[in-house]
Amino acid sequence: MPQLDKLLADLEEPEFLRQLEECLERGDDPAELLEECRGGMDMVGKRYETKEYFISDLVMAANIFTEALNKVRPRLGGDPKPGGTKIVLGTVQGDIHDIGKNIVAALFSARGFEVIDLGVNVPTQAFVDAVRESGARLVGLSALITTSFAGIRATVEAFAAAGLRSRVKILIGGGPVNEEVRRYAGADGVAGNAVEAVNLAESFSKEAA
Ligand code: B12
């Protein structure tokens, strides 16, 4: 079994991509492969904390992961369906991490949702406006740095202030986001990875139907 996580953490780009191709060719589960790669990003984060890696290494790791996601995306299957359940997705204000959000977006599209991706560092009002314009009943907020938990909460509060809180289910996720953060922010659900995120969204959509 190749160690995709370690190859990514060591920034061994050509060998990492070669082995990823091999795994895809032999039919390994694409979502599981992405989770293994995510383990490599955790190692990168730890090396950054211990000052073995610098920001430039984080950028390089992010670029390699993005290439990996581009290779894996077609294998996730499905087609984006304009008529599917809509979800407004974005990384909250103050935060520019988007790899996890992009994986979540890819899996939602593959499972037949229509994803309205607002990108990164999204102002609270932009989420509210997107829900108003699209009529989406699901919102997904991503956050990777602890200082952006306040951005999650502010976004939830913005929906309340706009009188839309009961219309939408708000899912949150991203590295350190957990049940405690969900309670702090007043969101409806939290998921630890993209597969859990889609399953939770599907159960919310069924409830609403
Ligand atoms: C790559 C990286 C970067 C890249 C990001 C590039 C990009 N395009 O995203 C760059 C270099 C830009 C970067 C910048 C910074 N980073 Co950074 N970064 C990382 C790193 C190494 C990996 C993140 C990642 O991509 N993980 C892989 C993805 C797949 O995992 P994920 O995001 O968790 O997503 C999964 C789940 O969480 C879930 N999910 C994700 N989103 C959502 C959304 C919903 C709705 C749901 C339901 C689920 C869900 O599904 C995903 C798939 O399974 C992490 C370390 C780590 N362990 O995460 C640090 C890390 C997050 N960064 C950190 C820091 C400090 C920074 C900077 C502040 C550094 C600086 N001094 O400038 C800046 C932040 C700037 C800002 N304002 O945002 C710290 C945060 C510490 C903290 N206490 O908050 C970390 C933890 C590193 C560390 N250990 O110190 N970073």
PDB file of C-alpha atoms and ligand atoms in Angstrom:
ATOM      1  CA  MET A   1       0.000   0.000   0.000  1.00  0.00           C
ATOM      2  CA  PRO A   2       1.639   3.269  -1.032  1.00  0.00           C
ATOM      3  CA  GLN A   3       1.794   5.972   1.602  1.00  0.00           C
ATOM      4  CA  LEU A   4       0.110   8.851  -0.107  1.00  0.00           C
ATOM      5  CA  ASP A   5      -0.094  10.838   3.120  1.00  0.00           C
ATOM      6  CA  LYS A   6       3.649  10.612   3.722  1.00  0.00           C
ATOM      7  CA  LEU A   7       4.558  11.408   0.110  1.00  0.00           C
ATOM      8  CA  LEU A   8       2.361  14.502   0.262  1.00  0.00           C
ATOM      9  CA  ALA A   9       3.772  15.549   3.631  1.00  0.00           C
ATOM     10  CA  ASP A  10       7.298  15.191   2.206  1.00  0.00           C
ATOM     11  CA  LEU A  11       6.215  17.300  -0.809  1.00  0.00           C
ATOM     12  CA  GLU A  12       7.335  14.491  -3.153  1.00  0.00           C
ATOM     13  CA  GLU A  13       5.067  15.721  -5.916  1.00  0.00           C
ATOM     14  CA  PRO A  14       5.912  13.474  -8.929  1.00  0.00           C
ATOM     15  CA  GLU A  15       5.967  10.245  -6.908  1.00  0.00           C
ATOM     16  CA  PHE A  16       2.835  11.227  -4.989  1.00  0.00           C
ATOM     17  CA  LEU A  17       0.899  11.918  -8.199  1.00  0.00           C
ATOM     18  CA  ARG A  18       2.207   8.737  -9.846  1.00  0.00           C
ATOM     19  CA  GLN A  19       1.056   6.596  -6.919  1.00  0.00           C
ATOM     20  CA  LEU A  20      -2.288   8.393  -6.753  1.00  0.00           C
ATOM     21  CA  GLU A  21      -2.847   7.592 -10.463  1.00  0.00           C
ATOM     22  CA  GLU A  22      -2.004   3.964  -9.732  1.00  0.00           C
ATOM     23  CA  CYS A  23      -4.550   3.813  -6.891  1.00  0.00           C
ATOM     24  CA  LEU A  24      -7.220   5.386  -9.102  1.00  0.00           C
ATOM     25  CA  GLU A  25      -6.428   2.998 -11.968  1.00  0.00           C
ATOM     26  CA  ARG A  26      -6.894  -0.032  -9.748  1.00  0.00           C
ATOM     27  CA  GLY A  27     -10.233   1.312  -8.540  1.00  0.00           C
ATOM     28  CA  ASP A  28      -9.540   2.467  -4.978  1.00  0.00           C
ATOM     29  CA  ASP A  29     -12.379   4.528  -3.444  1.00  0.00           C
ATOM     30  CA  PRO A  30     -11.700   8.146  -4.524  1.00  0.00           C
ATOM     31  CA  ALA A  31     -13.213   9.688  -1.363  1.00  0.00           C
ATOM     32  CA  GLU A  32     -11.008   7.445   0.800  1.00  0.00           C
ATOM     33  CA  LEU A  33      -7.936   8.449  -1.210  1.00  0.00           C
ATOM     34  CA  LEU A  34      -8.709  12.106  -0.519  1.00  0.00           C
ATOM     35  CA  GLU A  35      -9.027  11.346   3.197  1.00  0.00           C
ATOM     36  CA  GLU A  36      -5.609   9.684   3.106  1.00  0.00           C
ATOM     37  CA  CYS A  37      -4.196  12.795   1.429  1.00  0.00           C
ATOM     38  CA  ARG A  38      -5.812  14.887   4.150  1.00  0.00           C
ATOM     39  CA  GLY A  39      -3.731  12.956   6.688  1.00  0.00           C
ATOM     40  CA  GLY A  40      -0.689  14.235   4.795  1.00  0.00           C
ATOM     41  CA  MET A  41      -1.927  17.806   5.201  1.00  0.00           C
ATOM     42  CA  ASP A  42      -2.219  17.250   8.962  1.00  0.00           C
ATOM     43  CA  MET A  43       1.448  16.187   8.974  1.00  0.00           C
ATOM     44  CA  VAL A  44       2.313  19.338   7.000  1.00  0.00           C
ATOM     45  CA  GLY A  45       0.437  21.400   9.605  1.00  0.00           C
ATOM     46  CA  LYS A  46       2.384  19.724  12.438  1.00  0.00           C
ATOM     47  CA  ARG A  47       5.709  20.382  10.681  1.00  0.00           C
ATOM     48  CA  TYR A  48       4.671  24.024  10.323  1.00  0.00           C
ATOM     49  CA  GLU A  49       3.874  24.208  14.032  1.00  0.00           C
ATOM     50  CA  THR A  50       7.297  22.806  14.922  1.00  0.00           C
ATOM     51  CA  LYS A  51       8.936  25.272  12.491  1.00  0.00           C
ATOM     52  CA  GLU A  52      10.308  22.501  10.278  1.00  0.00           C
ATOM     53  CA  TYR A  53       8.100  23.890   7.483  1.00  0.00           C
ATOM     54  CA  PHE A  54       7.387  27.473   6.428  1.00  0.00           C
ATOM     55  CA  ILE A  55       4.414  29.100   4.742  1.00  0.00           C
ATOM     56  CA  SER A  56       6.005  28.352   1.347  1.00  0.00           C
ATOM     57  CA  ASP A  57       5.786  24.633   2.202  1.00  0.00           C
ATOM     58  CA  LEU A  58       2.096  24.986   3.125  1.00  0.00           C
ATOM     59  CA  VAL A  59       1.514  26.671  -0.243  1.00  0.00           C
ATOM     60  CA  MET A  60       3.351  23.885  -2.055  1.00  0.00           C
ATOM     61  CA  ALA A  61       1.386  21.196  -0.212  1.00  0.00           C
ATOM     62  CA  ALA A  62      -1.847  23.016  -1.079  1.00  0.00           C
ATOM     63  CA  ASN A  63      -0.869  23.102  -4.770  1.00  0.00           C
ATOM     64  CA  ILE A  64      -0.077  19.384  -4.781  1.00  0.00           C
ATOM     65  CA  PHE A  65      -3.389  18.607  -3.055  1.00  0.00           C
ATOM     66  CA  THR A  66      -5.269  20.715  -5.587  1.00  0.00           C
ATOM     67  CA  GLU A  67      -3.694  18.702  -8.412  1.00  0.00           C
ATOM     68  CA  ALA A  68      -4.737  15.550  -6.599  1.00  0.00           C
ATOM     69  CA  LEU A  69      -8.310  16.794  -6.273  1.00  0.00           C
ATOM     70  CA  ASN A  70      -8.381  17.601 -10.008  1.00  0.00           C
ATOM     71  CA  LYS A  71      -7.321  14.042 -10.781  1.00  0.00           C
ATOM     72  CA  VAL A  72      -9.788  12.483  -8.340  1.00  0.00           C
ATOM     73  CA  ARG A  73     -12.800  14.696  -9.145  1.00  0.00           C
ATOM     74  CA  PRO A  74     -13.877  12.885 -12.364  1.00  0.00           C
ATOM     75  CA  ARG A  75     -13.769   9.567 -10.471  1.00  0.00           C
ATOM     76  CA  LEU A  76     -16.242  10.753  -7.853  1.00  0.00           C
ATOM     77  CA  GLY A  77     -18.912  10.133 -10.480  1.00  0.00           C
ATOM     78  CA  GLY A  78     -22.207  11.927 -11.016  1.00  0.00           C
ATOM     79  CA  ASP A  79     -22.900  15.098 -12.945  1.00  0.00           C
ATOM     80  CA  PRO A  80     -23.722  18.516 -11.578  1.00  0.00           C
ATOM     81  CA  LYS A  81     -27.504  18.734 -11.855  1.00  0.00           C
ATOM     82  CA  PRO A  82     -29.011  22.223 -12.224  1.00  0.00           C
ATOM     83  CA  GLY A  83     -32.274  20.827 -10.780  1.00  0.00           C
ATOM     84  CA  GLY A  84     -30.667  19.239  -7.700  1.00  0.00           C
ATOM     85  CA  THR A  85     -31.039  20.391  -4.092  1.00  0.00           C
ATOM     86  CA  LYS A  86     -29.178  23.657  -3.746  1.00  0.00           C
ATOM     87  CA  ILE A  87     -26.447  24.298  -1.226  1.00  0.00           C
ATOM     88  CA  VAL A  88     -24.677  27.612  -0.711  1.00  0.00           C
ATOM     89  CA  LEU A  89     -21.096  26.885   0.307  1.00  0.00           C
ATOM     90  CA  GLY A  90     -18.153  29.044   1.316  1.00  0.00           C
ATOM     91  CA  THR A  91     -15.241  29.629   3.664  1.00  0.00           C
ATOM     92  CA  VAL A  92     -16.218  32.204   6.285  1.00  0.00           C
ATOM     93  CA  GLN A  93     -14.837  35.697   6.568  1.00  0.00           C
ATOM     94  CA  GLY A  94     -11.275  35.968   7.813  1.00  0.00           C
ATOM     95  CA  ASP A  95     -10.316  32.555   6.439  1.00  0.00           C
ATOM     96  CA  ILE A  96      -8.768  31.703   3.076  1.00  0.00           C
ATOM     97  CA  HIS A  97      -8.400  27.908   3.356  1.00  0.00           C
ATOM     98  CA  ASP A  98     -10.373  26.230   0.605  1.00  0.00           C
ATOM     99  CA  ILE A  99      -9.104  22.731  -0.095  1.00  0.00           C
ATOM    100  CA  GLY A 100     -11.548  21.022   2.265  1.00  0.00           C
ATOM    101  CA  LYS A 101     -14.392  23.183   0.997  1.00  0.00           C
ATOM    102  CA  ASN A 102     -13.486  22.268  -2.583  1.00  0.00           C
ATOM    103  CA  ILE A 103     -13.570  18.568  -1.731  1.00  0.00           C
ATOM    104  CA  VAL A 104     -16.953  19.036  -0.081  1.00  0.00           C
ATOM    105  CA  ALA A 105     -18.164  20.948  -3.181  1.00  0.00           C
ATOM    106  CA  ALA A 106     -16.925  18.183  -5.508  1.00  0.00           C
ATOM    107  CA  LEU A 107     -18.661  15.451  -3.524  1.00  0.00           C
ATOM    108  CA  PHE A 108     -21.919  17.406  -3.256  1.00  0.00           C
ATOM    109  CA  SER A 109     -21.907  17.909  -7.050  1.00  0.00           C
ATOM    110  CA  ALA A 110     -21.148  14.236  -7.590  1.00  0.00           C
ATOM    111  CA  ARG A 111     -24.111  13.310  -5.377  1.00  0.00           C
ATOM    112  CA  GLY A 112     -26.515  15.461  -7.438  1.00  0.00           C
ATOM    113  CA  PHE A 113     -26.622  18.712  -5.441  1.00  0.00           C
ATOM    114  CA  GLU A 114     -26.381  22.094  -7.130  1.00  0.00           C
ATOM    115  CA  VAL A 115     -23.482  23.828  -5.402  1.00  0.00           C
ATOM    116  CA  ILE A 116     -23.357  27.610  -5.210  1.00  0.00           C
ATOM    117  CA  ASP A 117     -19.738  28.110  -4.209  1.00  0.00           C
ATOM    118  CA  LEU A 118     -19.013  31.607  -2.900  1.00  0.00           C
ATOM    119  CA  GLY A 119     -15.272  30.999  -2.486  1.00  0.00           C
ATOM    120  CA  VAL A 120     -13.182  32.083   0.499  1.00  0.00           C
ATOM    121  CA  ASN A 121     -13.221  34.938   3.026  1.00  0.00           C
ATOM    122  CA  VAL A 122     -16.939  35.326   2.338  1.00  0.00           C
ATOM    123  CA  PRO A 123     -18.669  38.239   4.110  1.00  0.00           C
ATOM    124  CA  THR A 124     -21.680  37.196   6.195  1.00  0.00           C
ATOM    125  CA  GLN A 125     -24.074  39.222   4.051  1.00  0.00           C
ATOM    126  CA  ALA A 126     -22.925  37.436   0.870  1.00  0.00           C
ATOM    127  CA  PHE A 127     -24.202  34.129   2.305  1.00  0.00           C
ATOM    128  CA  VAL A 128     -27.537  35.717   3.113  1.00  0.00           C
ATOM    129  CA  ASP A 129     -27.799  37.318  -0.344  1.00  0.00           C
ATOM    130  CA  ALA A 130     -26.951  34.030  -2.081  1.00  0.00           C
ATOM    131  CA  VAL A 131     -29.698  32.227  -0.137  1.00  0.00           C
ATOM    132  CA  ARG A 132     -32.201  34.967  -1.011  1.00  0.00           C
ATOM    133  CA  GLU A 133     -31.289  34.845  -4.713  1.00  0.00           C
ATOM    134  CA  SER A 134     -31.108  31.070  -5.095  1.00  0.00           C
ATOM    135  CA  GLY A 135     -33.814  29.955  -2.652  1.00  0.00           C
ATOM    136  CA  ALA A 136     -31.341  27.391  -1.238  1.00  0.00           C
ATOM    137  CA  ARG A 137     -32.385  25.738   2.035  1.00  0.00           C
ATOM    138  CA  LEU A 138     -28.898  24.428   2.852  1.00  0.00           C
ATOM    139  CA  VAL A 139     -25.789  26.402   3.760  1.00  0.00           C
ATOM    140  CA  GLY A 140     -22.294  24.982   4.307  1.00  0.00           C
ATOM    141  CA  LEU A 141     -19.678  27.003   6.167  1.00  0.00           C
ATOM    142  CA  SER A 142     -16.029  26.012   6.193  1.00  0.00           C
ATOM    143  CA  ALA A 143     -13.401  27.310   8.651  1.00  0.00           C
ATOM    144  CA  LEU A 144      -9.861  26.131   9.347  1.00  0.00           C
ATOM    145  CA  ILE A 145      -8.466  28.638  11.806  1.00  0.00           C
ATOM    146  CA  THR A 146      -9.769  29.036  15.311  1.00  0.00           C
ATOM    147  CA  THR A 147     -10.088  32.810  14.917  1.00  0.00           C
ATOM    148  CA  SER A 148     -12.712  32.267  12.208  1.00  0.00           C
ATOM    149  CA  PHE A 149     -15.145  30.491  14.560  1.00  0.00           C
ATOM    150  CA  ALA A 150     -16.430  34.014  15.226  1.00  0.00           C
ATOM    151  CA  GLY A 151     -17.088  34.292  11.475  1.00  0.00           C
ATOM    152  CA  ILE A 152     -19.213  31.134  11.580  1.00  0.00           C
ATOM    153  CA  ARG A 153     -21.258  32.532  14.440  1.00  0.00           C
ATOM    154  CA  ALA A 154     -21.604  35.934  12.762  1.00  0.00           C
ATOM    155  CA  THR A 155     -22.896  34.232   9.602  1.00  0.00           C
ATOM    156  CA  VAL A 156     -25.485  32.241  11.559  1.00  0.00           C
ATOM    157  CA  GLU A 157     -26.539  35.472  13.297  1.00  0.00           C
ATOM    158  CA  ALA A 158     -26.801  37.275   9.950  1.00  0.00           C
ATOM    159  CA  PHE A 159     -29.389  34.700   8.825  1.00  0.00           C
ATOM    160  CA  ALA A 160     -31.353  35.333  12.019  1.00  0.00           C
ATOM    161  CA  ALA A 161     -31.180  39.113  11.529  1.00  0.00           C
ATOM    162  CA  ALA A 162     -32.445  38.678   7.950  1.00  0.00           C
ATOM    163  CA  GLY A 163     -35.407  36.617   9.201  1.00  0.00           C
ATOM    164  CA  LEU A 164     -34.160  33.554   7.288  1.00  0.00           C
ATOM    165  CA  ARG A 165     -32.787  31.398  10.099  1.00  0.00           C
ATOM    166  CA  SER A 166     -35.707  28.957  10.186  1.00  0.00           C
ATOM    167  CA  ARG A 167     -35.636  28.575   6.386  1.00  0.00           C
ATOM    168  CA  VAL A 168     -32.086  27.192   6.223  1.00  0.00           C
ATOM    169  CA  LYS A 169     -30.130  24.330   7.719  1.00  0.00           C
ATOM    170  CA  ILE A 170     -26.572  25.404   8.381  1.00  0.00           C
ATOM    171  CA  LEU A 171     -23.820  22.775   8.271  1.00  0.00           C
ATOM    172  CA  ILE A 172     -20.329  23.559   9.398  1.00  0.00           C
ATOM    173  CA  GLY A 173     -16.947  21.869   9.059  1.00  0.00           C
ATOM    174  CA  GLY A 174     -13.224  22.239   8.509  1.00  0.00           C
ATOM    175  CA  GLY A 175     -10.173  21.023  10.477  1.00  0.00           C
ATOM    176  CA  PRO A 176     -10.843  21.999  14.104  1.00  0.00           C
ATOM    177  CA  VAL A 177     -14.604  22.546  13.828  1.00  0.00           C
ATOM    178  CA  ASN A 178     -16.498  20.210  16.172  1.00  0.00           C
ATOM    179  CA  GLU A 179     -19.717  19.842  18.147  1.00  0.00           C
ATOM    180  CA  GLU A 180     -18.582  22.475  20.646  1.00  0.00           C
ATOM    181  CA  VAL A 181     -18.098  25.001  17.837  1.00  0.00           C
ATOM    182  CA  ARG A 182     -21.499  24.043  16.432  1.00  0.00           C
ATOM    183  CA  ARG A 183     -23.113  24.881  19.779  1.00  0.00           C
ATOM    184  CA  TYR A 184     -21.137  28.124  20.111  1.00  0.00           C
ATOM    185  CA  ALA A 185     -22.167  29.216  16.621  1.00  0.00           C
ATOM    186  CA  GLY A 186     -25.758  27.990  16.794  1.00  0.00           C
ATOM    187  CA  ALA A 187     -25.429  25.954  13.572  1.00  0.00           C
ATOM    188  CA  ASP A 188     -27.577  22.897  12.804  1.00  0.00           C
ATOM    189  CA  GLY A 189     -24.969  20.262  12.024  1.00  0.00           C
ATOM    190  CA  VAL A 190     -21.276  19.540  11.922  1.00  0.00           C
ATOM    191  CA  ALA A 191     -19.407  17.009   9.789  1.00  0.00           C
ATOM    192  CA  GLY A 192     -15.815  15.850   9.994  1.00  0.00           C
ATOM    193  CA  ASN A 193     -15.345  14.960   6.353  1.00  0.00           C
ATOM    194  CA  ALA A 194     -16.973  15.352   2.949  1.00  0.00           C
ATOM    195  CA  VAL A 195     -18.796  12.011   2.980  1.00  0.00           C
ATOM    196  CA  GLU A 196     -20.350  12.765   6.390  1.00  0.00           C
ATOM    197  CA  ALA A 197     -21.224  16.257   5.132  1.00  0.00           C
ATOM    198  CA  VAL A 198     -23.204  14.952   2.158  1.00  0.00           C
ATOM    199  CA  ASN A 199     -24.945  12.302   4.280  1.00  0.00           C
ATOM    200  CA  LEU A 200     -25.987  14.919   6.818  1.00  0.00           C
ATOM    201  CA  ALA A 201     -27.232  17.265   4.087  1.00  0.00           C
ATOM    202  CA  GLU A 202     -29.247  14.436   2.555  1.00  0.00           C
ATOM    203  CA  SER A 203     -30.898  13.704   5.892  1.00  0.00           C
ATOM    204  CA  PHE A 204     -31.735  17.410   6.344  1.00  0.00           C
ATOM    205  CA  SER A 205     -33.230  17.553   2.827  1.00  0.00           C
ATOM    206  CA  LYS A 206     -35.407  14.523   3.592  1.00  0.00           C
ATOM    207  CA  GLU A 207     -36.628  16.156   6.820  1.00  0.00           C
ATOM    208  CA  ALA A 208     -37.532  19.306   4.883  1.00  0.00           C
ATOM    209  CA  ALA A 209     -39.343  17.367   2.122  1.00  0.00           C
TER     210      ALA A 209
HETATM  211  C1  B12 B   1      -2.630  24.210   3.368  1.00  0.00           C
HETATM  212  C2  B12 B   1      -2.730  25.141   4.542  1.00  0.00           C
HETATM  213  C3  B12 B   1      -2.677  26.510   4.281  1.00  0.00           C
HETATM  214  C4  B12 B   1      -2.684  27.098   2.874  1.00  0.00           C
HETATM  215  C5  B12 B   1      -4.154  27.062   2.358  1.00  0.00           C
HETATM  216  C6  B12 B   1      -4.266  26.965   0.859  1.00  0.00           C
HETATM  217  C7  B12 B   1      -5.676  26.694   0.416  1.00  0.00           C
HETATM  218  N1  B12 B   1      -5.902  26.952  -0.844  1.00  0.00           N
HETATM  219  O1  B12 B   1      -6.540  26.245   1.165  1.00  0.00           O
HETATM  220  C8  B12 B   1      -2.146  28.556   3.112  1.00  0.00           C
HETATM  221  C9  B12 B   1      -0.648  28.540   2.949  1.00  0.00           C
HETATM  222  C10 B12 B   1      -2.754  29.638   2.247  1.00  0.00           C
HETATM  223  C11 B12 B   1      -2.463  28.709   4.609  1.00  0.00           C
HETATM  224  C12 B12 B   1      -2.524  29.952   5.228  1.00  0.00           C
HETATM  225  C13 B12 B   1      -2.638  30.109   6.604  1.00  0.00           C
HETATM  226  N2  B12 B   1      -2.659  29.151   7.528  1.00  0.00           N
HETATM  227 CO1  B12 B   1      -2.920  27.307   7.083  1.00  0.00          CO
HETATM  228  N3  B12 B   1      -2.879  25.488   6.918  1.00  0.00           N
HETATM  229  C14 B12 B   1      -2.866  24.631   5.877  1.00  0.00           C
HETATM  230  C15 B12 B   1      -2.862  23.144   6.330  1.00  0.00           C
HETATM  231  C16 B12 B   1      -1.434  22.613   6.281  1.00  0.00           C
HETATM  232  C17 B12 B   1      -3.753  22.198   5.551  1.00  0.00           C
HETATM  233  C18 B12 B   1      -5.235  22.591   5.427  1.00  0.00           C
HETATM  234  C19 B12 B   1      -5.925  21.635   4.469  1.00  0.00           C
HETATM  235  O2  B12 B   1      -6.043  21.926   3.291  1.00  0.00           O
HETATM  236  N4  B12 B   1      -6.293  20.429   4.968  1.00  0.00           N
HETATM  237  C20 B12 B   1      -6.838  19.365   4.123  1.00  0.00           C
HETATM  238  C21 B12 B   1      -8.366  19.462   3.991  1.00  0.00           C
HETATM  239  C22 B12 B   1      -8.856  18.379   3.023  1.00  0.00           C
HETATM  240  O3  B12 B   1      -8.940  19.228   5.258  1.00  0.00           O
HETATM  241  P1  B12 B   1     -10.127  20.131   5.855  1.00  0.00           P
HETATM  242  O4  B12 B   1     -10.010  21.502   5.357  1.00  0.00           O
HETATM  243  O5  B12 B   1     -10.186  19.886   7.300  1.00  0.00           O
HETATM  244  O6  B12 B   1     -11.440  19.569   5.148  1.00  0.00           O
HETATM  245  C23 B12 B   1     -12.105  18.345   5.421  1.00  0.00           C
HETATM  246  C24 B12 B   1     -13.085  18.393   6.613  1.00  0.00           C
HETATM  247  O7  B12 B   1     -12.708  19.291   7.627  1.00  0.00           O
HETATM  248  C25 B12 B   1     -14.431  18.685   6.018  1.00  0.00           C
HETATM  249  N5  B12 B   1     -14.840  20.074   5.727  1.00  0.00           N
HETATM  250  C26 B12 B   1     -14.097  21.119   5.294  1.00  0.00           C
HETATM  251  N6  B12 B   1     -14.870  22.181   5.024  1.00  0.00           N
HETATM  252  C27 B12 B   1     -16.143  21.829   5.302  1.00  0.00           C
HETATM  253  C28 B12 B   1     -17.326  22.547   5.210  1.00  0.00           C
HETATM  254  C29 B12 B   1     -18.527  21.943   5.575  1.00  0.00           C
HETATM  255  C30 B12 B   1     -19.781  22.699   5.442  1.00  0.00           C
HETATM  256  C31 B12 B   1     -18.530  20.623   6.093  1.00  0.00           C
HETATM  257  C32 B12 B   1     -19.790  20.042   6.548  1.00  0.00           C
HETATM  258  C33 B12 B   1     -17.330  19.890   6.161  1.00  0.00           C
HETATM  259  C34 B12 B   1     -16.147  20.496   5.770  1.00  0.00           C
HETATM  260  O8  B12 B   1     -14.344  17.988   4.775  1.00  0.00           O
HETATM  261  C35 B12 B   1     -13.017  18.081   4.237  1.00  0.00           C
HETATM  262  C36 B12 B   1     -12.703  16.821   3.488  1.00  0.00           C
HETATM  263  O9  B12 B   1     -12.701  15.683   4.328  1.00  0.00           O
HETATM  264  C37 B12 B   1      -3.411  23.297   7.787  1.00  0.00           C
HETATM  265  C38 B12 B   1      -3.043  22.158   8.747  1.00  0.00           C
HETATM  266  C39 B12 B   1      -4.202  21.204   9.012  1.00  0.00           C
HETATM  267  N7  B12 B   1      -3.956  20.244   9.800  1.00  0.00           N
HETATM  268  O10 B12 B   1      -5.288  21.357   8.536  1.00  0.00           O
HETATM  269  C40 B12 B   1      -2.864  24.662   8.178  1.00  0.00           C
HETATM  270  C41 B12 B   1      -3.547  25.481   9.281  1.00  0.00           C
HETATM  271  C42 B12 B   1      -5.053  25.365   9.201  1.00  0.00           C
HETATM  272  N8  B12 B   1      -3.122  26.899   8.971  1.00  0.00           N
HETATM  273  C43 B12 B   1      -2.855  27.562  10.002  1.00  0.00           C
HETATM  274  C44 B12 B   1      -2.461  28.923   9.981  1.00  0.00           C
HETATM  275  C45 B12 B   1      -2.038  29.517  11.293  1.00  0.00           C
HETATM  276  C46 B12 B   1      -2.449  29.661   8.782  1.00  0.00           C
HETATM  277  C47 B12 B   1      -2.130  31.153   8.629  1.00  0.00           C
HETATM  278  C48 B12 B   1      -2.741  32.057   9.721  1.00  0.00           C
HETATM  279  C49 B12 B   1      -0.600  31.277   8.591  1.00  0.00           C
HETATM  280  C50 B12 B   1      -0.070  32.690   8.543  1.00  0.00           C
HETATM  281  N9  B12 B   1       0.707  33.003   9.553  1.00  0.00           N
HETATM  282  O11 B12 B   1      -0.338  33.440   7.646  1.00  0.00           O
HETATM  283  C51 B12 B   1      -2.708  31.453   7.237  1.00  0.00           C
HETATM  284  C52 B12 B   1      -4.218  31.815   7.340  1.00  0.00           C
HETATM  285  C53 B12 B   1      -4.640  32.925   6.529  1.00  0.00           C
HETATM  286  C54 B12 B   1      -6.152  33.077   6.636  1.00  0.00           C
HETATM  287  N10 B12 B   1      -6.585  34.252   7.054  1.00  0.00           N
HETATM  288  O12 B12 B   1      -6.913  32.154   6.375  1.00  0.00           O
HETATM  289  C55 B12 B   1      -3.034  26.780  11.297  1.00  0.00           C
HETATM  290  C56 B12 B   1      -4.292  27.198  12.072  1.00  0.00           C
HETATM  291  C57 B12 B   1      -4.061  27.185  13.551  1.00  0.00           C
HETATM  292  C58 B12 B   1      -5.218  27.697  14.329  1.00  0.00           C
HETATM  293  N11 B12 B   1      -5.107  27.569  15.604  1.00  0.00           N
HETATM  294  O13 B12 B   1      -6.187  28.178  13.899  1.00  0.00           O
HETATM  295  C59 B12 B   1      -2.993  25.298  10.764  1.00  0.00           C
HETATM  296  C60 B12 B   1      -3.817  24.304  11.607  1.00  0.00           C
HETATM  297  C61 B12 B   1      -1.512  24.883  10.740  1.00  0.00           C
HETATM  298  C62 B12 B   1      -0.908  24.739  12.110  1.00  0.00           C
HETATM  299  N12 B12 B   1      -0.885  23.542  12.651  1.00  0.00           N
HETATM  300  O14 B12 B   1      -0.465  25.702  12.691  1.00  0.00           O
HETATM  301  N13 B12 B   1      -2.622  27.556   5.209  1.00  0.00           N
END
